[in-house]
Structures are given as C-alpha cells and as structure tokens.
CSV table of C-alpha atoms in Angstrom, one decimal:
chain,number,residue,atom,x,y,z
A,1,UNK,CA,0.0,0.1,0.0
A,2,UNK,CA,1.2,3.2,-0.9
A,3,UNK,CA,2.4,5.5,2.0
A,4,UNK,CA,-0.7,8.0,3.3
A,5,UNK,CA,1.5,9.7,5.6
A,6,UNK,CA,4.9,10.2,6.4
A,7,UNK,CA,5.4,9.7,10.4
A,8,UNK,CA,7.9,12.6,11.7
A,9,UNK,CA,11.1,11.0,11.7
A,10,UNK,CA,11.9,11.8,15.4
A,11,UNK,CA,14.3,9.9,17.5
A,12,UNK,CA,11.9,8.5,19.9
A,13,UNK,CA,13.0,7.7,23.3
A,14,UNK,CA,14.1,3.8,23.7
A,15,UNK,CA,11.5,3.0,26.1
A,16,UNK,CA,8.7,4.2,23.8
A,17,UNK,CA,9.9,2.1,20.5
A,18,UNK,CA,8.1,-0.7,21.6
A,19,UNK,CA,6.3,-2.4,24.5
A,20,UNK,CA,7.9,-3.0,27.7
A,21,UNK,CA,9.0,-6.6,28.2
A,22,UNK,CA,7.0,-8.6,30.9
A,23,UNK,CA,7.6,-9.8,33.2
A,24,UNK,CA,5.2,-8.2,35.0
A,25,UNK,CA,5.9,-6.9,38.6
A,26,UNK,CA,3.1,-6.9,41.5
A,27,UNK,CA,3.4,-4.9,44.3
A,28,UNK,CA,2.9,-6.6,47.9
A,29,UNK,CA,0.6,-3.7,48.9
A,30,UNK,CA,-1.3,-1.1,46.9
A,31,UNK,CA,0.7,1.6,45.5
A,32,UNK,CA,-1.0,4.9,44.1
A,33,UNK,CA,1.8,6.7,42.1
A,34,UNK,CA,4.9,5.2,40.9
A,35,UNK,CA,7.9,7.0,39.5
A,36,UNK,CA,7.2,10.2,41.3
A,37,UNK,CA,9.8,11.2,43.7
A,38,UNK,CA,6.9,12.6,46.6
A,39,UNK,CA,5.0,9.5,46.4
A,40,UNK,CA,7.0,6.7,45.4
A,41,UNK,CA,7.9,4.0,48.1
A,42,UNK,CA,10.3,1.0,47.9
A,43,UNK,CA,8.6,-2.5,48.2
A,44,UNK,CA,9.3,-5.6,47.3
A,45,UNK,CA,8.0,-7.1,43.8
A,46,UNK,CA,7.2,-10.6,42.7
A,47,UNK,CA,7.8,-11.3,39.0
A,48,UNK,CA,4.5,-12.5,37.6
A,49,UNK,CA,4.0,-13.6,33.5
A,50,UNK,CA,1.9,-11.2,31.7
A,51,UNK,CA,-0.1,-14.1,30.4
A,52,UNK,CA,-1.2,-15.0,33.9
A,53,UNK,CA,-2.6,-11.5,34.8
A,54,UNK,CA,-6.0,-9.9,33.8
A,55,UNK,CA,-5.8,-6.4,32.1
A,56,UNK,CA,-8.7,-3.7,31.0
A,57,UNK,CA,-8.3,-4.5,27.5
A,58,UNK,CA,-6.5,-7.4,25.4
A,59,UNK,CA,-2.7,-7.3,25.2
A,60,UNK,CA,-0.7,-10.0,23.1
A,61,UNK,CA,0.2,-11.9,26.2
A,62,UNK,CA,-3.2,-12.4,26.9
A,63,UNK,CA,-5.1,-12.2,23.7
A,64,UNK,CA,-2.2,-13.4,21.0
A,65,UNK,CA,-5.2,-13.9,18.4
A,66,UNK,CA,-6.3,-10.4,18.4
A,67,UNK,CA,-3.0,-8.6,18.6
A,68,UNK,CA,0.4,-9.0,17.7
A,69,UNK,CA,3.4,-8.7,19.4
A,70,UNK,CA,4.4,-4.9,19.9
A,71,UNK,CA,0.7,-3.9,19.2
A,72,UNK,CA,-0.9,-1.9,22.0
A,73,UNK,CA,-4.5,-2.3,20.0
A,74,UNK,CA,-5.0,-4.2,17.1
A,75,UNK,CA,-2.8,-2.8,14.0
A,76,UNK,CA,-1.2,0.0,15.9
A,77,UNK,CA,1.9,-0.6,18.0
A,78,UNK,CA,3.6,1.1,20.8
A,79,UNK,CA,5.9,2.9,18.6
A,80,UNK,CA,3.4,4.4,16.7
A,81,UNK,CA,1.6,5.4,20.1
A,82,UNK,CA,4.9,7.3,20.8
A,83,UNK,CA,5.1,8.9,17.8
A,84,UNK,CA,1.6,10.4,18.1
A,85,UNK,CA,2.7,11.9,21.6
A,86,UNK,CA,5.7,13.0,20.0
A,87,UNK,CA,4.1,14.7,17.1
A,88,UNK,CA,1.8,16.6,19.5
A,89,UNK,CA,4.5,17.4,21.9
A,90,UNK,CA,6.6,18.8,18.7
A,91,UNK,CA,3.6,21.7,18.0
A,92,UNK,CA,3.4,22.6,21.9
A,93,UNK,CA,5.5,25.4,23.0
A,94,UNK,CA,8.4,24.4,25.1
A,95,UNK,CA,7.6,23.6,28.6
A,96,UNK,CA,4.2,23.4,27.8
A,97,UNK,CA,1.2,20.3,28.3
A,98,UNK,CA,-1.7,19.0,26.9
A,99,UNK,CA,-4.3,17.2,28.9
A,100,UNK,CA,-6.6,14.7,27.7
A,101,UNK,CA,-9.1,12.6,29.5
A,102,UNK,CA,-11.0,9.5,29.0
A,103,UNK,CA,-14.8,9.2,28.6
A,104,UNK,CA,-16.6,8.1,31.5
A,105,UNK,CA,-19.1,5.2,31.7
A,106,UNK,CA,-22.9,6.5,30.7
A,107,UNK,CA,-25.7,4.9,32.6
A,108,UNK,CA,-28.9,4.1,30.9
A,109,UNK,CA,-30.8,3.9,34.0
A,110,UNK,CA,-29.7,2.9,37.8
A,111,UNK,CA,-26.7,0.4,37.3
A,112,UNK,CA,-27.5,-0.6,34.0
A,113,UNK,CA,-24.4,1.1,31.6
A,114,UNK,CA,-24.4,1.8,27.9
A,115,UNK,CA,-21.2,-0.1,26.2
A,116,UNK,CA,-18.4,2.1,26.8
A,117,UNK,CA,-16.7,4.0,23.8
A,118,UNK,CA,-13.2,5.7,24.6
A,119,UNK,CA,-13.0,9.5,23.9
A,120,UNK,CA,-11.2,9.4,20.4
A,121,UNK,CA,-8.5,11.9,21.3
A,122,UNK,CA,-7.9,10.0,24.4
A,123,UNK,CA,-7.4,6.8,22.6
A,124,UNK,CA,-5.3,7.9,19.8
A,125,UNK,CA,-2.5,9.4,22.0
A,126,UNK,CA,-2.5,6.0,24.4
A,127,UNK,CA,-4.7,3.5,23.2
A,128,UNK,CA,-5.8,2.9,26.8
A,129,UNK,CA,-9.2,2.1,26.6
A,130,UNK,CA,-10.6,2.3,30.1
A,131,UNK,CA,-12.9,4.9,31.9
A,132,UNK,CA,-11.3,7.4,34.5
A,133,UNK,CA,-7.9,8.3,33.5
A,134,UNK,CA,-6.3,11.5,32.3
A,135,UNK,CA,-3.0,11.6,30.4
A,136,UNK,CA,-0.7,15.0,30.6
A,137,UNK,CA,1.6,15.0,27.8
A,138,UNK,CA,4.2,17.6,28.2
A,139,UNK,CA,6.7,19.6,25.9
A,140,UNK,CA,10.5,19.5,27.5
A,141,UNK,CA,13.7,21.1,26.5
A,142,UNK,CA,14.5,18.5,24.2
A,143,UNK,CA,12.2,19.1,21.1
A,144,UNK,CA,12.4,15.5,20.1
A,145,UNK,CA,11.4,14.3,23.3
A,146,UNK,CA,8.2,14.5,25.4
A,147,UNK,CA,6.8,13.3,28.9
A,148,UNK,CA,3.9,11.5,28.9
A,149,UNK,CA,1.7,10.9,32.4
A,150,UNK,CA,-1.0,8.5,32.6
A,151,UNK,CA,-3.2,8.7,35.9
A,152,UNK,CA,-5.3,5.7,35.9
A,153,UNK,CA,-7.5,3.4,38.4
A,154,UNK,CA,-5.6,1.2,40.8
A,155,UNK,CA,-6.2,-2.5,40.7
A,156,UNK,CA,-9.1,-3.3,43.0
A,157,UNK,CA,-10.0,-6.8,43.1
A,158,UNK,CA,-13.8,-6.4,45.0
A,159,UNK,CA,-14.4,-3.5,42.4
A,160,UNK,CA,-13.4,-5.9,39.5
A,161,UNK,CA,-15.4,-8.6,40.6
A,162,UNK,CA,-18.4,-6.6,39.2
A,163,UNK,CA,-17.0,-4.3,36.5
A,164,UNK,CA,-14.1,-6.5,34.9
A,165,UNK,CA,-10.6,-6.2,34.9
A,166,UNK,CA,-8.5,-3.2,35.6
A,167,UNK,CA,-5.1,-2.7,33.9
A,168,UNK,CA,-3.8,-0.8,36.8
A,169,UNK,CA,-0.8,1.2,37.5
A,170,UNK,CA,2.1,-1.1,36.7
A,171,UNK,CA,0.4,-1.7,33.2
A,172,UNK,CA,0.1,2.3,32.9
A,173,UNK,CA,3.8,2.2,32.7
A,174,UNK,CA,4.7,-1.4,31.3
A,175,UNK,CA,2.0,-1.7,28.5
A,176,UNK,CA,0.9,1.7,27.9
A,177,UNK,CA,4.6,3.0,28.2
A,178,UNK,CA,3.9,6.0,30.3
A,179,UNK,CA,6.8,7.7,32.2
A,180,UNK,CA,5.0,8.7,35.2
A,181,UNK,CA,1.7,7.2,36.9
A,182,UNK,CA,-0.5,7.6,39.6
A,183,UNK,CA,-4.2,6.8,41.0
A,184,UNK,CA,-6.5,8.8,39.4
A,185,UNK,CA,-8.9,9.6,42.7
A,186,UNK,CA,-5.3,11.5,43.9
A,187,UNK,CA,-5.4,13.6,40.4
A,188,UNK,CA,-5.9,16.8,42.3
A,189,UNK,CA,-2.5,16.3,44.2
A,190,UNK,CA,-0.5,14.9,41.6
A,191,UNK,CA,-1.3,17.1,38.9
A,192,UNK,CA,-0.9,20.4,40.8
A,193,UNK,CA,3.0,20.3,40.4
A,194,UNK,CA,2.7,19.5,36.7
A,195,UNK,CA,0.2,22.3,36.1
A,196,UNK,CA,2.2,24.9,38.5
A,197,UNK,CA,5.4,24.1,36.3
A,198,UNK,CA,3.7,24.4,32.6
A,199,UNK,CA,4.2,27.6,30.9
A,200,UNK,CA,0.9,27.0,28.8
A,201,UNK,CA,-1.6,24.3,29.2
A,202,UNK,CA,-3.7,22.6,26.0
A,203,UNK,CA,-6.7,21.4,26.9
A,204,UNK,CA,-10.5,21.0,25.9
A,205,UNK,CA,-11.5,19.9,29.1
A,206,UNK,CA,-12.6,23.3,31.2
A,207,UNK,CA,-15.8,23.9,29.1
A,208,UNK,CA,-19.2,23.6,30.8
A,209,UNK,CA,-20.1,20.8,28.1
A,210,UNK,CA,-17.3,18.4,29.3
A,211,UNK,CA,-18.4,15.5,31.0
A,212,UNK,CA,-15.0,13.5,31.9
A,213,UNK,CA,-13.1,11.9,34.4
A,214,UNK,CA,-11.1,15.4,34.4
A,215,UNK,CA,-13.7,17.9,34.6
A,216,UNK,CA,-15.4,16.1,37.9
A,217,UNK,CA,-12.0,17.3,39.6
A,218,UNK,CA,-13.2,21.0,39.0
A,219,UNK,CA,-16.9,20.6,39.8
A,220,UNK,CA,-16.8,18.9,42.8
A,221,UNK,CA,-17.6,21.0,46.2
A,222,UNK,CA,-14.4,20.3,47.7
A,223,UNK,CA,-11.5,22.8,48.9
A,224,UNK,CA,-9.1,20.9,46.9
A,225,UNK,CA,-11.2,21.5,43.5
A,226,UNK,CA,-11.9,24.6,44.1
A,227,UNK,CA,-7.9,25.6,44.6
A,228,UNK,CA,-7.1,23.2,41.2
A,229,UNK,CA,-9.9,25.1,39.4
A,230,UNK,CA,-8.5,28.6,40.5
A,231,UNK,CA,-4.9,27.4,39.5
A,232,UNK,CA,-6.0,26.9,35.9
A,233,UNK,CA,-7.7,30.1,36.2
A,234,UNK,CA,-4.5,31.8,36.4
A,235,UNK,CA,-3.0,29.5,33.8
A,236,UNK,CA,-2.4,30.1,29.7
A,237,UNK,CA,-5.1,27.7,29.1
A,238,UNK,CA,-5.6,27.2,25.3
A,239,UNK,CA,-8.0,24.8,23.0
A,240,UNK,CA,-6.1,21.5,22.1
A,241,UNK,CA,-8.8,20.7,19.4
A,242,UNK,CA,-7.3,22.6,16.6
A,243,UNK,CA,-3.8,21.0,17.1
A,244,UNK,CA,-4.9,17.5,17.7
A,245,UNK,CA,-7.7,17.6,14.5
A,246,UNK,CA,-4.6,18.6,12.2
A,247,UNK,CA,-2.7,15.8,13.4
A,248,UNK,CA,-5.3,13.1,13.4
A,249,UNK,CA,-6.8,14.1,10.3
A,250,UNK,CA,-3.6,12.5,8.3
A,251,UNK,CA,-3.7,8.7,8.7
A,252,UNK,CA,-0.8,6.7,8.9
A,253,UNK,CA,-0.6,3.6,6.9
A,254,UNK,CA,-1.5,1.5,9.9
A,255,UNK,CA,-4.2,3.4,10.3
A,256,UNK,CA,-5.5,2.8,6.6
A,257,UNK,CA,-4.8,-0.8,7.0
A,258,UNK,CA,-7.4,-0.9,9.9
A,259,UNK,CA,-9.9,1.0,8.1
A,260,UNK,CA,-9.7,-0.8,4.7
A,261,UNK,CA,-10.1,-4.1,7.0
A,262,UNK,CA,-13.1,-2.7,8.6
A,263,UNK,CA,-14.3,-1.8,4.6
A,264,UNK,CA,-13.4,-5.1,3.3
A,265,UNK,CA,-15.5,-6.8,5.9
A,266,UNK,CA,-18.2,-5.1,5.6
A,267,UNK,CA,-18.4,-4.6,2.2
A,268,UNK,CA,-18.5,-8.2,1.9
A,269,UNK,CA,-21.4,-8.3,4.5
A,270,UNK,CA,-23.2,-5.9,2.7
A,271,UNK,CA,-22.7,-7.8,-0.8
A,272,UNK,CA,-24.0,-10.9,1.4
A,273,UNK,CA,-27.2,-9.0,2.5
A,274,UNK,CA,-27.8,-8.2,-1.4
A,275,UNK,CA,-28.2,-11.8,-2.2
A,276,UNK,CA,-30.9,-12.4,0.5
A,277,UNK,CA,-34.5,-11.7,0.5
A,278,UNK,CA,-35.5,-9.5,3.3
A,279,UNK,CA,-39.0,-8.8,4.3
A,280,UNK,CA,-38.5,-6.6,7.7
A,281,UNK,CA,-36.0,-3.7,8.3
A,282,UNK,CA,-35.2,-5.4,11.6
A,283,UNK,CA,-33.9,-8.6,10.4
A,284,UNK,CA,-31.7,-7.0,7.7
A,285,UNK,CA,-30.3,-4.5,10.4
A,286,UNK,CA,-29.7,-7.5,12.7
A,287,UNK,CA,-27.9,-9.9,9.8
A,288,UNK,CA,-25.5,-6.8,9.0
A,289,UNK,CA,-24.5,-6.2,13.0
A,290,UNK,CA,-23.9,-9.7,13.6
A,291,UNK,CA,-22.2,-10.7,10.1
A,292,UNK,CA,-19.8,-7.5,10.8
A,293,UNK,CA,-18.7,-9.0,13.9
A,294,UNK,CA,-18.7,-12.6,12.9
A,295,UNK,CA,-16.2,-11.6,10.0
A,296,UNK,CA,-14.0,-9.6,12.1
A,297,UNK,CA,-14.9,-6.3,12.8
A,298,UNK,CA,-15.3,-5.5,16.5
A,299,UNK,CA,-18.7,-3.7,16.6
A,300,UNK,CA,-21.0,-2.1,14.3
A,301,UNK,CA,-19.4,1.5,13.8
A,302,UNK,CA,-22.6,3.7,14.5
A,303,UNK,CA,-26.2,2.8,14.5
A,304,UNK,CA,-27.3,1.8,10.9
A,305,UNK,CA,-30.1,3.3,8.5
A,306,UNK,CA,-32.2,0.4,7.2
A,307,UNK,CA,-34.7,2.2,5.3
A,308,UNK,CA,-37.3,0.7,2.7
A,309,UNK,CA,-39.2,2.7,0.1
A,310,UNK,CA,-40.2,6.9,1.0
A,311,UNK,CA,-38.5,6.2,4.7
A,312,UNK,CA,-35.0,6.6,2.4
A,313,UNK,CA,-35.5,10.1,2.3
A,314,UNK,CA,-35.3,10.5,6.2
A,315,UNK,CA,-31.2,11.1,6.2
A,316,UNK,CA,-30.6,9.7,9.6
A,317,UNK,CA,-34.1,7.2,9.8
A,318,UNK,CA,-32.7,4.7,12.8
A,319,UNK,CA,-36.0,3.1,13.8
A,320,UNK,CA,-35.7,0.2,11.5
A,321,UNK,CA,-39.1,-1.2,12.4
A,322,UNK,CA,-40.9,-1.3,9.8
A,323,UNK,CA,-41.8,-4.0,6.6
A,324,UNK,CA,-39.5,-3.9,3.5
A,325,UNK,CA,-42.3,-4.4,0.4
A,326,UNK,CA,-41.6,-6.1,-3.2
A,327,UNK,CA,-40.9,-3.4,-5.7
A,328,UNK,CA,-39.8,-0.6,-3.5
A,329,UNK,CA,-36.0,0.2,-2.7
A,330,UNK,CA,-34.4,-0.1,0.5
A,331,UNK,CA,-31.3,2.3,1.3
A,332,UNK,CA,-29.1,1.2,3.9
A,333,UNK,CA,-26.0,3.0,5.6
A,334,UNK,CA,-24.0,0.8,7.7
A,335,UNK,CA,-20.5,-0.3,9.1
A,336,UNK,CA,-18.3,-2.2,11.0
A,337,UNK,CA,-15.3,-1.1,13.1
A,338,UNK,CA,-11.9,-2.6,13.5
A,339,UNK,CA,-9.4,-1.7,16.1
A,340,UNK,CA,-11.6,1.7,16.8
A,341,UNK,CA,-11.3,2.6,13.3
A,342,UNK,CA,-14.8,3.0,11.4
A,343,UNK,CA,-16.2,2.3,7.8
A,344,UNK,CA,-18.9,4.0,6.4
A,345,UNK,CA,-21.0,2.5,3.7
A,346,UNK,CA,-24.4,3.3,2.1
A,347,UNK,CA,-25.9,1.2,-0.4
A,348,UNK,CA,-29.5,1.1,-2.2
A,349,UNK,CA,-31.0,-1.9,-4.1
A,350,UNK,CA,-34.2,-3.2,-5.0
A,351,UNK,CA,-35.8,-5.5,-2.8
A,352,UNK,CA,-37.2,-7.8,-5.4
A,353,UNK,CA,-33.5,-8.2,-6.5
A,354,UNK,CA,-34.6,-6.1,-10.3
A,355,UNK,CA,-34.3,-2.3,-10.9
A,356,UNK,CA,-37.5,-0.8,-12.3
A,357,UNK,CA,-36.8,1.6,-15.3
A,358,UNK,CA,-37.3,4.6,-13.4
A,359,UNK,CA,-35.3,3.2,-10.5
A,360,UNK,CA,-32.4,2.2,-12.9
A,361,UNK,CA,-32.4,5.5,-13.9
A,362,UNK,CA,-32.3,7.5,-10.5
A,363,UNK,CA,-29.5,4.9,-9.4
A,364,UNK,CA,-27.5,5.6,-12.5
A,365,UNK,CA,-27.4,9.6,-11.9
A,366,UNK,CA,-26.1,9.1,-8.5
A,367,UNK,CA,-24.1,6.4,-9.0
A,368,UNK,CA,-22.3,8.5,-12.1
A,369,UNK,CA,-22.0,11.7,-9.9
A,370,UNK,CA,-20.6,9.4,-7.1
A,371,UNK,CA,-17.7,8.0,-9.7
A,372,UNK,CA,-16.9,11.8,-10.9
A,373,UNK,CA,-16.2,12.8,-7.3
A,374,UNK,CA,-14.4,9.7,-6.2
A,375,UNK,CA,-11.9,10.2,-9.3
A,376,UNK,CA,-11.1,13.5,-7.5
A,377,UNK,CA,-10.3,12.4,-4.1
A,378,UNK,CA,-6.6,12.5,-5.2
A,379,UNK,CA,-3.9,15.5,-3.6
A,380,UNK,CA,-3.1,16.5,-7.2
A,381,UNK,CA,-6.5,17.5,-7.9
A,382,UNK,CA,-6.5,20.2,-5.4
A,383,UNK,CA,-10.3,20.2,-4.4
A,384,UNK,CA,-11.3,20.7,-1.2
A,385,UNK,CA,-14.8,18.8,0.3
A,386,UNK,CA,-16.9,22.0,-0.6
A,387,UNK,CA,-15.7,22.2,-4.1
A,388,UNK,CA,-16.6,18.4,-4.4
A,389,UNK,CA,-19.8,19.2,-3.2
A,390,UNK,CA,-20.3,21.6,-5.5
A,391,UNK,CA,-19.0,19.4,-8.5
A,392,UNK,CA,-21.8,16.6,-7.1
A,393,UNK,CA,-24.2,19.4,-7.0
A,394,UNK,CA,-23.9,20.3,-10.7
A,395,UNK,CA,-23.5,16.6,-12.0
A,396,UNK,CA,-26.6,15.6,-10.3
A,397,UNK,CA,-28.5,18.5,-11.8
A,398,UNK,CA,-27.5,17.9,-15.4
A,399,UNK,CA,-28.6,14.3,-14.3
A,400,UNK,CA,-31.9,15.3,-13.3
A,401,UNK,CA,-32.8,17.4,-16.3
A,402,UNK,CA,-31.9,14.9,-18.9
A,403,UNK,CA,-34.1,12.6,-16.8
A,404,UNK,CA,-37.1,15.0,-17.2
A,405,UNK,CA,-37.0,17.3,-14.5
A,406,UNK,CA,-37.8,20.8,-14.5
A,407,UNK,CA,-34.8,22.2,-12.2
A,408,UNK,CA,-35.9,26.2,-13.2
A,409,UNK,CA,-36.8,27.9,-10.2
A,410,UNK,CA,-35.5,24.8,-8.2
A,411,UNK,CA,-32.7,24.8,-5.4
A,412,UNK,CA,-31.3,21.3,-5.4
A,413,UNK,CA,-31.0,21.0,-1.4
A,414,UNK,CA,-34.5,19.8,-1.6
A,415,UNK,CA,-33.3,16.6,-3.4
A,416,UNK,CA,-29.6,16.5,-1.9
A,417,UNK,CA,-30.2,18.2,1.5
A,418,UNK,CA,-26.7,16.9,3.1
A,419,UNK,CA,-23.2,17.5,2.2
A,420,UNK,CA,-21.2,15.1,-0.1
A,421,UNK,CA,-18.3,14.4,2.3
A,422,UNK,CA,-16.9,14.2,6.1
A,423,UNK,CA,-14.0,12.9,7.6
A,424,UNK,CA,-13.4,9.6,8.6
A,425,UNK,CA,-11.0,7.6,11.1
A,426,UNK,CA,-11.4,6.8,14.9
A,427,UNK,CA,-14.9,8.6,14.1
A,428,UNK,CA,-17.7,8.5,11.9
A,429,UNK,CA,-17.3,12.1,11.8
A,430,UNK,CA,-13.5,13.1,12.4
A,431,UNK,CA,-11.8,15.4,13.6
A,432,UNK,CA,-15.1,17.8,14.0
A,433,UNK,CA,-14.4,21.1,13.0
A,434,UNK,CA,-12.0,20.4,10.3
A,435,UNK,CA,-12.2,22.8,7.6
A,436,UNK,CA,-14.1,21.8,4.1
A,437,UNK,CA,-12.5,24.8,2.4
A,438,UNK,CA,-8.8,23.2,2.5
A,439,UNK,CA,-7.8,21.1,-0.5
A,440,UNK,CA,-7.7,17.6,0.4
A,441,UNK,CA,-4.1,16.0,1.1
A,442,UNK,CA,-2.7,12.7,0.8
A,443,UNK,CA,-3.4,10.6,3.8
A,444,UNK,CA,-6.5,12.0,4.6
A,445,UNK,CA,-9.8,9.7,4.6
A,446,UNK,CA,-13.4,11.0,3.8
A,447,UNK,CA,-16.6,9.5,2.5
A,448,UNK,CA,-18.1,10.4,-1.1
A,449,UNK,CA,-22.0,10.1,-0.6
A,450,UNK,CA,-24.3,11.5,-3.1
A,451,UNK,CA,-28.0,10.9,-3.1
A,452,UNK,CA,-30.9,12.0,-4.5
A,453,UNK,CA,-34.4,12.2,-2.5
A,454,UNK,CA,-37.9,12.6,-4.7
A,455,UNK,CA,-40.5,13.9,-2.5
A,456,UNK,CA,-44.2,12.4,-3.5
A,457,UNK,CA,-45.2,15.6,-5.0
A,458,UNK,CA,-46.6,16.7,-8.3
A,459,UNK,CA,-43.3,19.1,-8.8
A,460,UNK,CA,-41.4,16.4,-10.2
A,461,UNK,CA,-42.1,13.3,-12.5
A,462,UNK,CA,-44.5,10.6,-11.3
A,463,UNK,CA,-42.3,7.6,-12.1
A,464,UNK,CA,-39.7,9.3,-9.7
A,465,UNK,CA,-41.8,10.3,-6.7
A,466,UNK,CA,-40.9,8.5,-3.6
A,467,UNK,CA,-37.5,7.1,-4.9
A,468,UNK,CA,-34.7,7.7,-2.4
A,469,UNK,CA,-31.0,6.5,-3.6
A,470,UNK,CA,-27.8,7.5,-1.6
A,471,UNK,CA,-24.4,5.6,-3.0
A,472,UNK,CA,-21.4,5.9,-0.2
A,473,UNK,CA,-18.1,4.6,-0.3
A,474,UNK,CA,-14.9,5.4,2.2
A,475,UNK,CA,-11.9,6.8,0.5
A,476,UNK,CA,-8.4,7.6,1.4
A,477,UNK,CA,-6.5,10.7,-0.8
A,478,UNK,CA,-3.6,9.5,-2.2
A,479,UNK,CA,-1.0,12.0,-4.2
A,480,UNK,CA,-2.3,10.5,-7.6
A,481,UNK,CA,-5.4,8.2,-7.4
A,482,UNK,CA,-8.0,7.5,-4.6
A,483,UNK,CA,-7.6,4.4,-2.5
A,484,UNK,CA,-11.4,3.2,-1.8
A,485,UNK,CA,-11.7,1.3,1.0
A,486,UNK,CA,-15.2,-0.2,0.6
A,487,UNK,CA,-15.2,-1.4,-2.7
A,488,UNK,CA,-16.4,-5.1,-2.0
A,489,UNK,CA,-19.7,-3.9,-1.5
A,490,UNK,CA,-20.9,-4.4,-5.3
A,491,UNK,CA,-22.7,-1.0,-6.6
A,492,UNK,CA,-22.9,-1.9,-10.6
A,493,UNK,CA,-26.6,-1.9,-11.3
A,494,UNK,CA,-25.6,-5.3,-13.3
A,495,UNK,CA,-23.5,-6.5,-10.6
A,496,UNK,CA,-26.5,-6.3,-7.7
A,497,UNK,CA,-29.3,-7.7,-10.0
A,498,UNK,CA,-26.5,-10.6,-10.6
A,499,UNK,CA,-26.7,-11.6,-7.1
A,500,UNK,CA,-29.8,-13.2,-7.7
A,501,UNK,CA,-29.7,-14.9,-10.3
C-alpha cells in the first residue's frame, strides 16, 4: 500500500520504541503512584508472567489471536502511539502540556450502563481503553522528546468482580509506556505540580459541556477542587482541539490498513445481504450487525439506517422497524469498526432484486456522480470537500434535467439536502470542525455520498416520486489516485441484479 502519511522522523526514546518486555511486577500492597519522587515508596515485587494476569483490555500476551507482538491495540504498535505523542508535543511551546481525559461510563438507568466508548483523542494518543483516566503530555526542553503521564484506576479486586479487570498502575508504565503514573483518585494532588510547572496548558476539558474523569475534579464542592480550578484560571489555558485535529486528519499506513480491513469486511457483508430476500428492516439490520462481528469487526461503527421505500428520505432513519415491500428500494447506511477505526458505507438496492426502469435511471444518476467525485479524491486534483460538493450538485442537476426534471427555480438542496462528504477515522464524523474549504491532501480519509431523495409531490415526474437513492464509499486520498476502502460492496446495477440470478 502506498504511504498515505509520513510519520515524523523523530528519534523517540528507547523506552517508547516498543512495549516493555514482561515479566510484570506485582506490588506486595497497593501503590498510589509510581516513579514520582514525592509519592514513590520502595517495596518488594514478585515477578509474574503477563499471560497469567488480567488487564482492562486485550494485550498480546493474553489475546494473541487479536493482537500481534508489539501492538497496543489491533494494528497499532507502541511505537506508533509514541510517535503520535511526540508529534503532538512537537507542536506545543516548550515546557507546555496537553491534557486529555478518558470517557466516563454512561448509565441508561440505575446501574444499567451503556457500552463504553473511549474518547477518541485520548485513545489516539494512548491506546488505553478504560474509563476514569487522564493523560498529560508535556513538551520538554529537547524538542524531539516529551514526557507522558497516565493517571488511571488502581487494581481493586472487589470492584473488578463487578466491573471486570482493570489494567492498573503497573500496566500504565509497562504496557502503555507512561513515564509517570498515579491513582486517578489523587489527580488533584498529583496534577498540581505539573500545572504549576507548565508554561501553557492545552486542553478542551474546562468548558461547561465536558463530562469526563478530568472535569469532575473541577466541579466537586471541595476545597481541593476549588483550588485546582483557581490554579487553571491563572494559567495560560488554550484549546487543544485545533492542534490534535490537524494531526489526526492525516492517517498513517497502519490506520489506513485498519480502515481498509473494516471496509473490506463490511463491504463483503453488504454484498451478502444483497443476495438475500428481506421482509423486515430489523432482520436486515440484525444480519449486518452479526456478520460484521462474525467476520472480524469489533462492533458496528454506528446505529445503522435500514430504510425501505419512502423512509429512505429520512437521512438518519434508525427506527428500522417497518416492513420491506417488493417493488421498493431499501437504503442501507451501515459499517463495522476494527481496532477503533470505522468504515461508512451506503448502498441502495431493489428489495425484489431487480430495478424498475425509473429506479435504474435515478440510481444511475447518483452512481455517475459518485464515480466522478471519487476520481477527484487525490491530492493532485487540488479540490476541497466543498468544491467536491459543488461538483456533485452540478452533476446531479445535469442528470436530473436529462431525466425530465424541471430544475428552473428549484434549489437542489430539496433533492440533495446533505453534504457530499465528511472526514472519517476513529469517528464516523472524524476531527469535527476540520475545514471543508482546504484542499484535500494525501493521507486524509473521507466519505463520498451523493444522494437523490424525490418527494411524493406533483412538482416532480410521477415515475420518480418517492424514490430515494444514496451511494456512499469510504475513500483514502492519495497523491495521484484515490484508494477506495469499501470496494467489496457491489454497486454496479448489473452486479447487484446478478446476485439473485
């Protein structure tokens, strides 16, 4: 695969060029902080093989079927995580710090919790997939180096009976390559000297909308929380989002490989689904979710859209509770996730397996538009997402005129109400706020998803009323040509119809 992103050629510390070799050290009693002079206590340790321990997420020693040696998360090595932190630190002023926090567990009701989903910035920089954790990345005097603090929950046998294993403080250093670690419950105390020594602080965690393990230490009605908040008030606090977005928007070869795997698996499942007859939206949705996981994805990347007939006009239709009728189209927007990286696919196909003439004409208009836009997803084309969108609108308008639509005085936003594209990566809408006016560059990954949604109105030709078509692929921008990550999901009319022959 052609390189989509050149990782900074910085000399990383030897301790971060790979996972530290096990054996793992178990303290004879709990330790709240390690490698911090004021809290470190010398105590005896017993050597234990890592394969005999339990962590808060898979590691190679316990899950060799999921991770290769050297990987912290599927497909992403300790070396790459270290380079990511170095990359961030290189963009910060000297002696400044960046603070990112893990997500918290969210509860549906009472003690019933939702499936945990890690904060994407935190995951990108650490690979640590547990709640209640804070990472601090500091720019040190050597511009090619940084310091990495990772505050996590300590091991707790009683809590782990209910909540599952925790990685603990030792793993923060030996698995996730932190320079310093500490008990998250002592964050106020441990963070204070770091804040006091920082020239500037970059974080997005002090705004009123934040709900994280970090923000709770600023809102608790306690003197320590108040003094810590005051400390930040008098510090030079700046937003981290613009800096980390500019880093995350460019994907490494390993990230692209994960997205390609998610796209390949998901695309094949889409094609499997098209081969079969379906009578209920929920059955089709359940099939996709099961097969994504069964074929190798971790989970579904998002709540799918499975919309039969006129329900396809609802862009985010996720009820998926109606029946599918012969003669109608079904619009399906779904995808799997692998190693934290998502894929985003939409296909529209006839429930009966064969297109009617009107369905075929409208589908062709969308398909031709998508082909033209994908072809421009290369750095050498010098186009932005907004320019691609304008090209899509122009192409769709021309196609509709050829199909007999009267487009005079008609804004296309009625028939094509959403944007053509968005960035993808760890999130379905990755790096939110990233510019749509800047030219696409090699290493950026985007969707291309033109659509036409025809209202049941006398304003439009009768045979097209109520038809809704969207075709979407995930694409990695390269210098001279696009890399389509989801090509296994068939989309040519003859290929779709041949699936039922």
